[in-house]
Coordinates of C-alpha atoms in Angstrom, one line a residue:
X9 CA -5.1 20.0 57.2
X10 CA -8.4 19.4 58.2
X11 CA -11.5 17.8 56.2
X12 CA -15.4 17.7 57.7
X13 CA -14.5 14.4 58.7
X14 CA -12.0 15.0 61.1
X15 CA -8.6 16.4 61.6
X16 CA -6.1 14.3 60.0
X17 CA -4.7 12.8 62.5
X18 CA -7.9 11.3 63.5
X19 CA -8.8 10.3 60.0
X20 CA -5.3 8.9 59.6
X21 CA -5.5 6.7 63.2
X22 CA -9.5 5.7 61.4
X23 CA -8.4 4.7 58.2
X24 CA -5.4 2.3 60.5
X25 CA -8.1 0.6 61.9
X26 CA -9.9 -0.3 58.7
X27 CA -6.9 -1.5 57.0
X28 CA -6.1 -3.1 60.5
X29 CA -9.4 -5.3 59.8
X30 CA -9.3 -5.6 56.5
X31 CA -5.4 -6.9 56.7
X32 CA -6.7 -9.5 59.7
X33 CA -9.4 -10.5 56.6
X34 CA -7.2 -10.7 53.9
X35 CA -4.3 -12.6 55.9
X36 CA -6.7 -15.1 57.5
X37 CA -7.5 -16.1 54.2
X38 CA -4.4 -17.3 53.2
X39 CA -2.2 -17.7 57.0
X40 CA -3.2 -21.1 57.0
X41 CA -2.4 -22.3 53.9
X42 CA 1.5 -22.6 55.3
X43 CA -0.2 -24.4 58.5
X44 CA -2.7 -26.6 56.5
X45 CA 0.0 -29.9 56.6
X46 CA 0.4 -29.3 60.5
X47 CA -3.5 -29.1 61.3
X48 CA -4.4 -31.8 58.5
X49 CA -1.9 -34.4 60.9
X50 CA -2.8 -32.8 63.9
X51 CA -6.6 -33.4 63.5
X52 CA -7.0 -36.5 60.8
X53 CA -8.3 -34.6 58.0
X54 CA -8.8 -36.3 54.7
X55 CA -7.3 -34.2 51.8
X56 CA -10.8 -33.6 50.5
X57 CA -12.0 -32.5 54.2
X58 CA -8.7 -30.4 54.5
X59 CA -10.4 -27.7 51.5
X60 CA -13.1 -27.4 53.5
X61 CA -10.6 -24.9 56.0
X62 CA -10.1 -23.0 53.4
X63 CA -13.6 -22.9 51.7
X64 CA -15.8 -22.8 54.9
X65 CA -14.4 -19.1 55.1
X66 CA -14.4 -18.4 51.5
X67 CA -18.5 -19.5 51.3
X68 CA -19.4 -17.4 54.2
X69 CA -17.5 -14.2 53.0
X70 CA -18.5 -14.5 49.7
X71 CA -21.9 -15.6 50.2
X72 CA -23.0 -12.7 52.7
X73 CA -21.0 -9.7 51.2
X74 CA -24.2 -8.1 49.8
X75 CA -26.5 -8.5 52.3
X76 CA -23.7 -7.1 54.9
X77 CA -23.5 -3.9 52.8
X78 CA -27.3 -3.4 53.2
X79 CA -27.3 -4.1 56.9
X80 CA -24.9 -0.8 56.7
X81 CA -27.3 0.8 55.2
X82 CA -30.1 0.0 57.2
X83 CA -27.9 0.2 60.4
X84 CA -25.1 2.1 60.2
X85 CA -21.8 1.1 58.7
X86 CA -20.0 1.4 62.2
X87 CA -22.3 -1.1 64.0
X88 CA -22.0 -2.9 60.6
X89 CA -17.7 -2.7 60.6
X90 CA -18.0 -3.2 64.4
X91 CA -20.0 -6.2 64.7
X92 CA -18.3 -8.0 61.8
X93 CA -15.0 -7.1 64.3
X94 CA -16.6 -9.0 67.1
X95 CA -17.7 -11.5 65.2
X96 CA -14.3 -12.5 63.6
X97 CA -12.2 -12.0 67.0
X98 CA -14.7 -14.1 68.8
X99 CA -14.5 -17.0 66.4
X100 CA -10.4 -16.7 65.4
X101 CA -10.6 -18.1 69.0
X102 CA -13.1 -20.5 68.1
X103 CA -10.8 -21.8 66.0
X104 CA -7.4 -21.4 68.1
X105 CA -9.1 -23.7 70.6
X106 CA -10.1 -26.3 68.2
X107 CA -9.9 -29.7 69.3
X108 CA -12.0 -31.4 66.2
X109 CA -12.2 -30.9 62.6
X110 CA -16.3 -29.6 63.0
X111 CA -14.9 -26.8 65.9
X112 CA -12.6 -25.5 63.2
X113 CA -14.4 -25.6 60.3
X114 CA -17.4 -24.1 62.5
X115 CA -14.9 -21.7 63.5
X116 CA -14.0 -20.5 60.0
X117 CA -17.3 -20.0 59.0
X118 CA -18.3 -18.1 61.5
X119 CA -14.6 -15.5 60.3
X120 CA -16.1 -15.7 57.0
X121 CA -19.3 -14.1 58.9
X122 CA -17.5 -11.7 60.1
X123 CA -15.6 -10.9 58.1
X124 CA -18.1 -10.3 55.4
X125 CA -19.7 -7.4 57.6
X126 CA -16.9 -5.6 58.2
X127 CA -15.4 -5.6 54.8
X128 CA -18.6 -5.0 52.8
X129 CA -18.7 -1.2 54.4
X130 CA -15.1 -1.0 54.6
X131 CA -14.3 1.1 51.0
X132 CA -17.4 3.1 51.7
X133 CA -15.9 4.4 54.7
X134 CA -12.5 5.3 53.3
X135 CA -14.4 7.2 51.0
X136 CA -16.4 9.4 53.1
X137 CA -13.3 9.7 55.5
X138 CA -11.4 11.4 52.3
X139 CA -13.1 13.5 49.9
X140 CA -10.2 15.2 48.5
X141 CA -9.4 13.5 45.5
X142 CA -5.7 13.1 46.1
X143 CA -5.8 12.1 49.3
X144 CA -8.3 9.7 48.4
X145 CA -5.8 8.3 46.0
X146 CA -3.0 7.6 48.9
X147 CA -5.7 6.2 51.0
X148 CA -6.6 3.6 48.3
X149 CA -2.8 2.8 47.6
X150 CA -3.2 1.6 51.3
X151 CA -5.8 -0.1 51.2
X152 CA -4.6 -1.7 48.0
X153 CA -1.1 -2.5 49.2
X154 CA -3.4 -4.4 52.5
X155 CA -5.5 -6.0 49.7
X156 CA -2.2 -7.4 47.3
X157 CA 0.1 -7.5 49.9
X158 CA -1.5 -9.2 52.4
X159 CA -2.1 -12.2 51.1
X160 CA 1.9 -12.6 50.8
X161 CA 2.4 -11.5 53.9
X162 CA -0.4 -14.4 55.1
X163 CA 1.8 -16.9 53.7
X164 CA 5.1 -15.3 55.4
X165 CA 3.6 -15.2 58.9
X166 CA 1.5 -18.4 58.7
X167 CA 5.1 -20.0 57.9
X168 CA 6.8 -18.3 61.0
X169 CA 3.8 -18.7 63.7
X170 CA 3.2 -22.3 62.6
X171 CA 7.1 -23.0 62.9
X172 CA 7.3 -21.3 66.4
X173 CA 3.9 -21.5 68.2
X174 CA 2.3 -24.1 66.2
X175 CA -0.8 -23.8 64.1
X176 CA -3.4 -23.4 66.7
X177 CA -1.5 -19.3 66.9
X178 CA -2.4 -18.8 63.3
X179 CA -6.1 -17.9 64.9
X180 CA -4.9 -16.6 68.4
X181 CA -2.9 -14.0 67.0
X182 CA -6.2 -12.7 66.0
X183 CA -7.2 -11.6 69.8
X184 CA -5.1 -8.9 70.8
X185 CA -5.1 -7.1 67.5
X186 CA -8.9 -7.3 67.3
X187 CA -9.4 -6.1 70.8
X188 CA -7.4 -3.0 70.0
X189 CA -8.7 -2.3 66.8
X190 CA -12.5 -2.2 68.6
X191 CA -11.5 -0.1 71.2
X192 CA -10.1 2.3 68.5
X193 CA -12.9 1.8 66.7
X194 CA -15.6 2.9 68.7
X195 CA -13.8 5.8 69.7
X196 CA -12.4 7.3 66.2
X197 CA -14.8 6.0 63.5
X198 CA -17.6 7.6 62.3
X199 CA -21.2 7.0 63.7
X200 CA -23.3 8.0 60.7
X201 CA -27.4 6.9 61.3
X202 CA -28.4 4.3 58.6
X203 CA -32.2 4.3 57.0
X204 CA -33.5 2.3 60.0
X205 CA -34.9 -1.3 60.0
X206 CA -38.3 0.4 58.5
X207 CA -36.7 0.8 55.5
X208 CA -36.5 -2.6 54.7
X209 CA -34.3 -4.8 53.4
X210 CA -34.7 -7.4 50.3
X211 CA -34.7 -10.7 52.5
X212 CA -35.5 -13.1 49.6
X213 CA -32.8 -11.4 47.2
X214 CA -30.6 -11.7 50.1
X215 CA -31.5 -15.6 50.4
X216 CA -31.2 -16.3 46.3
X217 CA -27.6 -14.1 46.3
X218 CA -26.2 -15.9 49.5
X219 CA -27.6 -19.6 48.7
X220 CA -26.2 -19.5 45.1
X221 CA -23.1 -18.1 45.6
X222 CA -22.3 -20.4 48.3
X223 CA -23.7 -23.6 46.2
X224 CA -21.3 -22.2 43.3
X225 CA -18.5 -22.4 45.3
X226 CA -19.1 -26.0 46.9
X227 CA -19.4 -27.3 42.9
X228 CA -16.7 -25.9 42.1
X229 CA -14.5 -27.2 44.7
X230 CA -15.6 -30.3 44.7
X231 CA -15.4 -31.4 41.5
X232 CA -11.7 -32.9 42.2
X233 CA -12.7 -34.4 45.4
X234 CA -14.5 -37.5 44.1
X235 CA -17.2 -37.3 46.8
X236 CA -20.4 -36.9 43.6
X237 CA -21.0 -38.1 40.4
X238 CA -20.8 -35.8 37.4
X239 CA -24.6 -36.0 37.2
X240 CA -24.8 -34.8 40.8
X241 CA -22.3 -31.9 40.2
X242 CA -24.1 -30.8 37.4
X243 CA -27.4 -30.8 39.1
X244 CA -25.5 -28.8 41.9
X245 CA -23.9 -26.1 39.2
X246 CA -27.6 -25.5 37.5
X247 CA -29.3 -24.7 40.7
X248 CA -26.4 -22.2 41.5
X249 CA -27.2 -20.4 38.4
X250 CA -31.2 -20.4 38.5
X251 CA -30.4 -19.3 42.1
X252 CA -27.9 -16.7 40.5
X253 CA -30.3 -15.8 37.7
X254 CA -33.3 -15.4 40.0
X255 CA -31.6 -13.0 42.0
X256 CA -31.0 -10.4 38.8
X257 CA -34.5 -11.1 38.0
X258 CA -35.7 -10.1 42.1
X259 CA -33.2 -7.2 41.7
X260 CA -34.5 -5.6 38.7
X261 CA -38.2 -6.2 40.3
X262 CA -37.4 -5.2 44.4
X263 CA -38.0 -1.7 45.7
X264 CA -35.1 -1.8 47.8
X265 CA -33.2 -3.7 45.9
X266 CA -29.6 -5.3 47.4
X267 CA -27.7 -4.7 44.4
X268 CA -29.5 -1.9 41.9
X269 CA -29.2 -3.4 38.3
X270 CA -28.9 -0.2 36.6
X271 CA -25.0 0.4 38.0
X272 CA -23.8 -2.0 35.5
X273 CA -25.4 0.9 32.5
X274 CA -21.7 2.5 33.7
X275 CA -19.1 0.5 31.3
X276 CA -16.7 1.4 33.5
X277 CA -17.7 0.0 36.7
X278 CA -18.8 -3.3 35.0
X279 CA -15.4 -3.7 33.3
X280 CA -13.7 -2.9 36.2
X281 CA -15.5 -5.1 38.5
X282 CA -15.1 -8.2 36.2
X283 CA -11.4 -7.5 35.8
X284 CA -11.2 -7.6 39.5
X285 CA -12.8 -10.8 39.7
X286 CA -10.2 -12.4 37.2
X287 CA -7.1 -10.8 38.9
X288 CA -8.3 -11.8 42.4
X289 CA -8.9 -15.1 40.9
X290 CA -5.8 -15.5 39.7
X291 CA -3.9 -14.5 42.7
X292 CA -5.6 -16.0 45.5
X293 CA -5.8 -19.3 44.1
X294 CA -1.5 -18.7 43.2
X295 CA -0.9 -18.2 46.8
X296 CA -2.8 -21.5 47.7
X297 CA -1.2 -23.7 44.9
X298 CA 2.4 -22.0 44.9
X299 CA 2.6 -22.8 48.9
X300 CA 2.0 -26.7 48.3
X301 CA 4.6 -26.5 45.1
X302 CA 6.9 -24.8 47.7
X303 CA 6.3 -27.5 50.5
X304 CA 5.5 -30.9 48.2
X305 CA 8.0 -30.3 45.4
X306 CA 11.0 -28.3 46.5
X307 CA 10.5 -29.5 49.9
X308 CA 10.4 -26.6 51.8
X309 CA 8.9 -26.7 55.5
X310 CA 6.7 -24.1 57.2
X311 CA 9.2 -21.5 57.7
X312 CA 10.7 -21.7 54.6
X313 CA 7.8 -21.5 52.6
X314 CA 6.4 -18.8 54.3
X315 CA 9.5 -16.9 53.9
X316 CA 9.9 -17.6 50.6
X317 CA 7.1 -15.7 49.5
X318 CA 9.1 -12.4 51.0
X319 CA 9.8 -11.0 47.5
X320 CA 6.3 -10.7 46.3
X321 CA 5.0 -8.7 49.5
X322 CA 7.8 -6.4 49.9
X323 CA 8.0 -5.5 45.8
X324 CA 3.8 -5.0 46.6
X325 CA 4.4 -2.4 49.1
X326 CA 7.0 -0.9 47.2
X327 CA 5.1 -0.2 44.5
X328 CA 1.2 0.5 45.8
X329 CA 2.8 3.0 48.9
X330 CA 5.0 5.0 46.7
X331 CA 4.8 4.9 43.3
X332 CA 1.3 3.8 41.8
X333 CA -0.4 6.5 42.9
X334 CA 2.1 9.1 41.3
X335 CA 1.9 7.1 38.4
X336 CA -1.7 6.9 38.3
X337 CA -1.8 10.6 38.4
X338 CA 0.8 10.9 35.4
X339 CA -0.6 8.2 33.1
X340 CA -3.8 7.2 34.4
X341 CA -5.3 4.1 35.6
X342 CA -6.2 1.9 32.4
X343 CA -2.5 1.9 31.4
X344 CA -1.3 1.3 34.8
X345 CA -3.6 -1.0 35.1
X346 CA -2.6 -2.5 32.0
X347 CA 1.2 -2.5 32.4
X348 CA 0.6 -4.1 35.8
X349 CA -1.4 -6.9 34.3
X350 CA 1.1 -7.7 31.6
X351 CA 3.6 -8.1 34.5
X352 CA 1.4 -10.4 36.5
X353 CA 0.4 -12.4 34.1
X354 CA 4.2 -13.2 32.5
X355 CA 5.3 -14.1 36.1
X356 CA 2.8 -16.7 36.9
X357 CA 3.7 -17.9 33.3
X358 CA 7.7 -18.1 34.2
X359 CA 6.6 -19.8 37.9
X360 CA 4.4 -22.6 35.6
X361 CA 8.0 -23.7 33.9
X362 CA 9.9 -24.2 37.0
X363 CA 11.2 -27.5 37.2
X364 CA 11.5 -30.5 39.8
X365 CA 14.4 -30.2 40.9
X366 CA 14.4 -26.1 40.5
X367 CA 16.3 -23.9 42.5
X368 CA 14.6 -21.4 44.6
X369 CA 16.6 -18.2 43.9
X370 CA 16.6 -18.9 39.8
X371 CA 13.1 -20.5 39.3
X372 CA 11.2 -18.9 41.5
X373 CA 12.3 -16.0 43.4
X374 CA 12.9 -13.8 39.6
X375 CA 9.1 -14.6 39.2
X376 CA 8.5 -13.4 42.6
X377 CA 9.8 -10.0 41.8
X378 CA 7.8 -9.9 38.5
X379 CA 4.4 -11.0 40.3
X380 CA 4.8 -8.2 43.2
X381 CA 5.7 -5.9 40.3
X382 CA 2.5 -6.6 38.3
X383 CA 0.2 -7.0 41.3
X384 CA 1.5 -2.9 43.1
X385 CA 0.4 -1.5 40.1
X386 CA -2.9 -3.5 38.8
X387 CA -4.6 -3.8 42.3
X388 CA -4.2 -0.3 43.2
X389 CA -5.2 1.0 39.7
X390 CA -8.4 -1.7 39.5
X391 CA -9.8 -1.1 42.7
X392 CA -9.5 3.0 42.3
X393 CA -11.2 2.1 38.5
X394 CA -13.7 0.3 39.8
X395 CA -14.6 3.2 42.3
X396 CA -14.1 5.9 40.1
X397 CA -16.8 5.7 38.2
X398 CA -19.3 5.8 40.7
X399 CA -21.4 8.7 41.6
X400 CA -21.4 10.4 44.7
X401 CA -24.5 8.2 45.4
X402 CA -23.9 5.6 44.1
X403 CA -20.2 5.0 46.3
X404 CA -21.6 2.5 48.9
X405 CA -23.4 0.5 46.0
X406 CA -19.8 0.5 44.0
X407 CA -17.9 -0.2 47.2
X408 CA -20.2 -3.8 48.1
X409 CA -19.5 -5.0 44.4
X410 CA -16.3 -4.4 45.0
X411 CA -16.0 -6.6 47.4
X412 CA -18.1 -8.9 46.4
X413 CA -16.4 -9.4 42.9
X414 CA -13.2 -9.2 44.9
X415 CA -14.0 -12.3 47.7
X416 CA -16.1 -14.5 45.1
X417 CA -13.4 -14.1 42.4
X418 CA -11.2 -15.4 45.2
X419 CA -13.2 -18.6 46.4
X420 CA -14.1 -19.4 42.7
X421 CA -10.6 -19.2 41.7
X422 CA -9.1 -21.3 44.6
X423 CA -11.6 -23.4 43.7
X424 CA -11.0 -23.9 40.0
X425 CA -7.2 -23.7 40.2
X426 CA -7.5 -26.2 42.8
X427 CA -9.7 -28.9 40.5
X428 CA -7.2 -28.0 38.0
X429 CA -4.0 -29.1 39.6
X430 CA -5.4 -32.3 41.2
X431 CA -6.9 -33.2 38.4
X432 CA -3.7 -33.3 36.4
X433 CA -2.0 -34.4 38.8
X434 CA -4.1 -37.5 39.8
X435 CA -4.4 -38.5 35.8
X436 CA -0.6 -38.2 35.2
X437 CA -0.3 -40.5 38.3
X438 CA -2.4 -42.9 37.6
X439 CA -0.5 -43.0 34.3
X440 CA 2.2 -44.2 35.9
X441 CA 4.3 -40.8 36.4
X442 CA 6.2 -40.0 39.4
X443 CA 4.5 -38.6 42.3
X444 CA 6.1 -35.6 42.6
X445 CA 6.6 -34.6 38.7
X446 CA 2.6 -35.3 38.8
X447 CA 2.3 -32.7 41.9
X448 CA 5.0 -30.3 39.4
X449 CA 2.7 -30.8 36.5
X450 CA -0.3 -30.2 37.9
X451 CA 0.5 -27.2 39.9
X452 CA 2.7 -25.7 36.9
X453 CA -1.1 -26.4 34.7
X454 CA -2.9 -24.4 37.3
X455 CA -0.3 -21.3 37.1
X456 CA -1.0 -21.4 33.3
X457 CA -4.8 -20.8 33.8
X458 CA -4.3 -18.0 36.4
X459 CA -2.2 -16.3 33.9
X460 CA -5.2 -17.0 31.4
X461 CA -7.3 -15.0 33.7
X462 CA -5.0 -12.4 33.8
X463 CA -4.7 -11.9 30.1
X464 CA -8.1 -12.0 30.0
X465 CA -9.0 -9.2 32.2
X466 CA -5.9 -7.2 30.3
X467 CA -7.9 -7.9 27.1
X468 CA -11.6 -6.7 28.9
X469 CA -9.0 -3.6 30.9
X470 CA -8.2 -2.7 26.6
X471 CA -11.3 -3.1 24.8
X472 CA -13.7 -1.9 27.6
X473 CA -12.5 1.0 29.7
X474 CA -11.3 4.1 28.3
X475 CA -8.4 6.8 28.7
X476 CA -8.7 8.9 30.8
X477 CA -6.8 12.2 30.7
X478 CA -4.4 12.5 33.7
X479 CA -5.1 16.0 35.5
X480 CA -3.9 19.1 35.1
X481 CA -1.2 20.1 37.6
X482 CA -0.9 16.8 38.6
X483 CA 2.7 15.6 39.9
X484 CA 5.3 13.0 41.7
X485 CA 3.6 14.3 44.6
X486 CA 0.5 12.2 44.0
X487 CA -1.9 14.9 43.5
X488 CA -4.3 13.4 41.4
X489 CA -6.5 16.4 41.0
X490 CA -9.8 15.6 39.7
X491 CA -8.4 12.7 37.2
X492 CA -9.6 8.9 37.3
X493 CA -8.7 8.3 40.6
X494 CA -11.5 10.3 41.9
X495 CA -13.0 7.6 44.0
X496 CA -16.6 8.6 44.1
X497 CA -16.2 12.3 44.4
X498 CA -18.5 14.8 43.0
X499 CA -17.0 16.4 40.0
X500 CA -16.8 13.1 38.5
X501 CA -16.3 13.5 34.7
X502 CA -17.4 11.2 31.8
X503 CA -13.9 9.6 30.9
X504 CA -14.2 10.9 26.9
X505 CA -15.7 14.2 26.6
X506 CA -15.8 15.6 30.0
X507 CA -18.9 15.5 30.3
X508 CA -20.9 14.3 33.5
X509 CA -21.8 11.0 33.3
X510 CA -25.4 10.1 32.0
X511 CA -25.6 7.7 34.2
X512 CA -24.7 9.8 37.1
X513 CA -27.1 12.4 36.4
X514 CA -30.1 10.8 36.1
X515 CA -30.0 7.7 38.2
X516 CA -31.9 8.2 42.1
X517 CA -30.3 7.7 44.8
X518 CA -30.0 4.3 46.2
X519 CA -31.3 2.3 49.1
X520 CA -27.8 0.6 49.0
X521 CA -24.2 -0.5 50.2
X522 CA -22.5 2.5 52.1

């Protein structure tokens, strides 16, 4: 089979080399985690400094997402995905060869640079790879499985590397897949012209969105460490939101606006998109926290740790390669999405009762299972949601909020989940309690809030999306037809009457994310 993009071979060895990026992404921000222990005795870190290997990258990626998606625009998402490859590969050695705290901190900034470009075109490209409906569905259940799963798999491999090589091969591994994937790259992706520097993009929106996401994230995270006053922190957090609020004012105002308001007019999007943030909260700052429970409670070293997160990946893959789709196509995405949330959220529950002296296969690996479970069918069915919606036009625009709800959901919840436990923790302690039921308490504290977010995206999934109608003909095959899972595909129908969207029909095209 054939499409205008390609035969499908070529579109299928394309598509391996965005999920080959967007895997190196979404592992690098969670392979050190397992190695964090090693490089924090290796290099002197503090404990507060040691956060700052994990947030440097977060900030960057977060921060830039939107103004990466214009440069795509403007440019060409190729050179956008292509420079963001460079970008990251160069400084994953960076930090391989890191001989100081500044060289690897500089060096994860400069991945969360990187990364940021390549991923803020990435769900763009995917869709103008596949514009069949079904196969746009299997493409995303790839994608998705390399969004949920990979995070899981971070932890596995950062546990085996780390073990093995040592820490500094967490980043080095980085090389030889990103050499390949740009040699691939420039060969099978497609070279589409962007608008041209002329066009313009909207510098000072760019400014407000990066500075006040990035501010957001440093309260946030620091709020635990003890470095400023609450005075100081709140000063901090309100200039983050009049940076934040300033930007929605430039946006509704700009021309060329970097994120056009008037995409949030579609319920659907907006629900979706703020679901995503919670579940992405939720999970990224679990695989953070439920490494150091591993390794500071039960005791498990880098190896083990990393391989006791096995269940979780492999259950992902299970479910987002094979049976999501078909399932999306039977029952549609909101209950999917819906049943996989229920899941998700019960299993980080169950994980926040495990004991001290718990045992691995009856306190932890069951919960696992459930967690895997819940996250193969939500991520799939909330990242096709949040897409399907969109117009034709409007599919680069819905593919950088995506993201961008995606990566700052991430660093916001590491960052609050974080505050959480070692805030606990250090009160219980300084109560008097043990060291490690403190660590127990706190981290079990954390999981209970991350399964608050997940209950409260099920409860904005149920009251703000709506059925969809699964389509006609469709089957186990995974032939969606033209029902929800049409990912930005013309012949996208309002979700109640079959009607075209309002929204669709009379917004302009925009100056926007591709």
């Amino acid at each position: 089979m054939t499409s205008p993009t390609g035969t499908t071979g070529s579109r299928g060895t394309a598509l391996a080399v965005l999920c080959t990026m967007q895997l190196m992404i979404i592992l690098d921000g969670t392979i050190v985690t397992v190695a964090l222990p090693t490089v924090q005795s290796d290099l002197g870190f503090s404990q507060g400094g040691l956060s700052w290997v994990v947030n440097s990258y977060l900030i960057a990626f977060a921060g830039l997402l939107l103004l990466a998606g214009r440069l795509g625009d403007l440019i060409g998402s190729k050179k956008v995905f292509l420079a963001g490859l460079v970008t990251f590969t160069a400084a994953s050695l960076l930090c391989g060869v890191a001989t100081n705290q500044g060289m690897l901190i500089g060096g994860r900034f400069l991945q969360g640079v990187g990364a940021a470009l390549a991923s803020a075109v990435v769900l763009g490209m995917i869709v103008r790879l596949y514009p069949d409906p079904a196969e746009q569905a299997k493409a995303m259940g790839v994608y998705s499985f390399v969004s949920a799963g990979g995070a899981s798999t971070g932890l596995i491999a950062g546990g085996v590397i780390t073990d093995a090589l040592g820490w500094h091969w967490v980043f080095l591994i980085n090389l030889p897949i990103g050499v390949l994937a740009l040699v691939a790259g420039v060969r099978l992706l497609d070279a589409r012209p962007g608008l041209g520097l002329r066009a313009g993009a909207d510098a000072v929106g760019a400014v407000l969105v990066t500075a006040g996401l990035s501010l957001g994230v440093f309260t946030i995270s620091q709020v635990s460490e003890g470095h400023y006053g609450a005075a100081e922190l709140g000063a901090y957090g309100a200039v983050s939101v009049a940076l934040l609020a300033a930007f929605l004012v430039r946006q509704a105002k700009a021309a060329r606006p970097l994120l056009a308001l008037r995409i949030f007019r579609n319920r659907e999007i907006s629900g979706a998109n703020i679901a995503v943030v919670l579940v992405f909260s939720a999970g990224f700052g679990f695989q953070f926290l439920g490494a150091l429970y591993l390794q500071r409670v039960l005791g498990f070293d880098s190896l083990q740790t990393g391989l006791a997160f096995l269940p979780a990946p492999l259950v992902i893959a299970v479910m987002s390669l094979f049976f999501t789709a078909r399932l999306t196509a039977r029952f549609g995405t909101r209950r999917v999405l819906l049943t996989g949330l229920l899941f998700l959220g019960s299993g980080l529950l169950l994980l926040s009762r495990a004991p001290v002296g718990g045992d691995y296969w009856v306190d932890v690996a069951p919960t696992l299972v459930i967690q895997g479970f819940g996250m193969g069918l939500a991520v799939p069915a909330v990242i096709m949601r949040a897409m399907s919606g969109a117009a034709p036009a409007d599919a680069g625009l819905a593919s950088g909020l995506n993201n961008t709800a995606q990566q700052a959901g991430a660093a916001v919840g590491l960052a609050v989940l974080a505050t959480v436990a070692t805030s606990r923790g250090n009160t219980l302690a300084a109560e008097g309690a043990e060291q490690v039921r403190a660590l127990r308490d706190g981290y079990g504290l954390a999981f209970v809030v991350a399964a608050g977010f997940v209950f409260l995206a099920w409860l904005v999934v149920f009251f703000v999306l709506r059925d969809t109608a699964p389509a006609a003909g469709s089957g186990a095959d995974g032939n969606t037809g033209a029902d929800d899972g049409n990912t930005g595909t013309p012949g996208a129908r309002d979700a109640v009457d079959g009607r075209e969207d309002p929204v669709h029909d009379t917004a302009p095209a925009p100056l926007v994310m591709h």
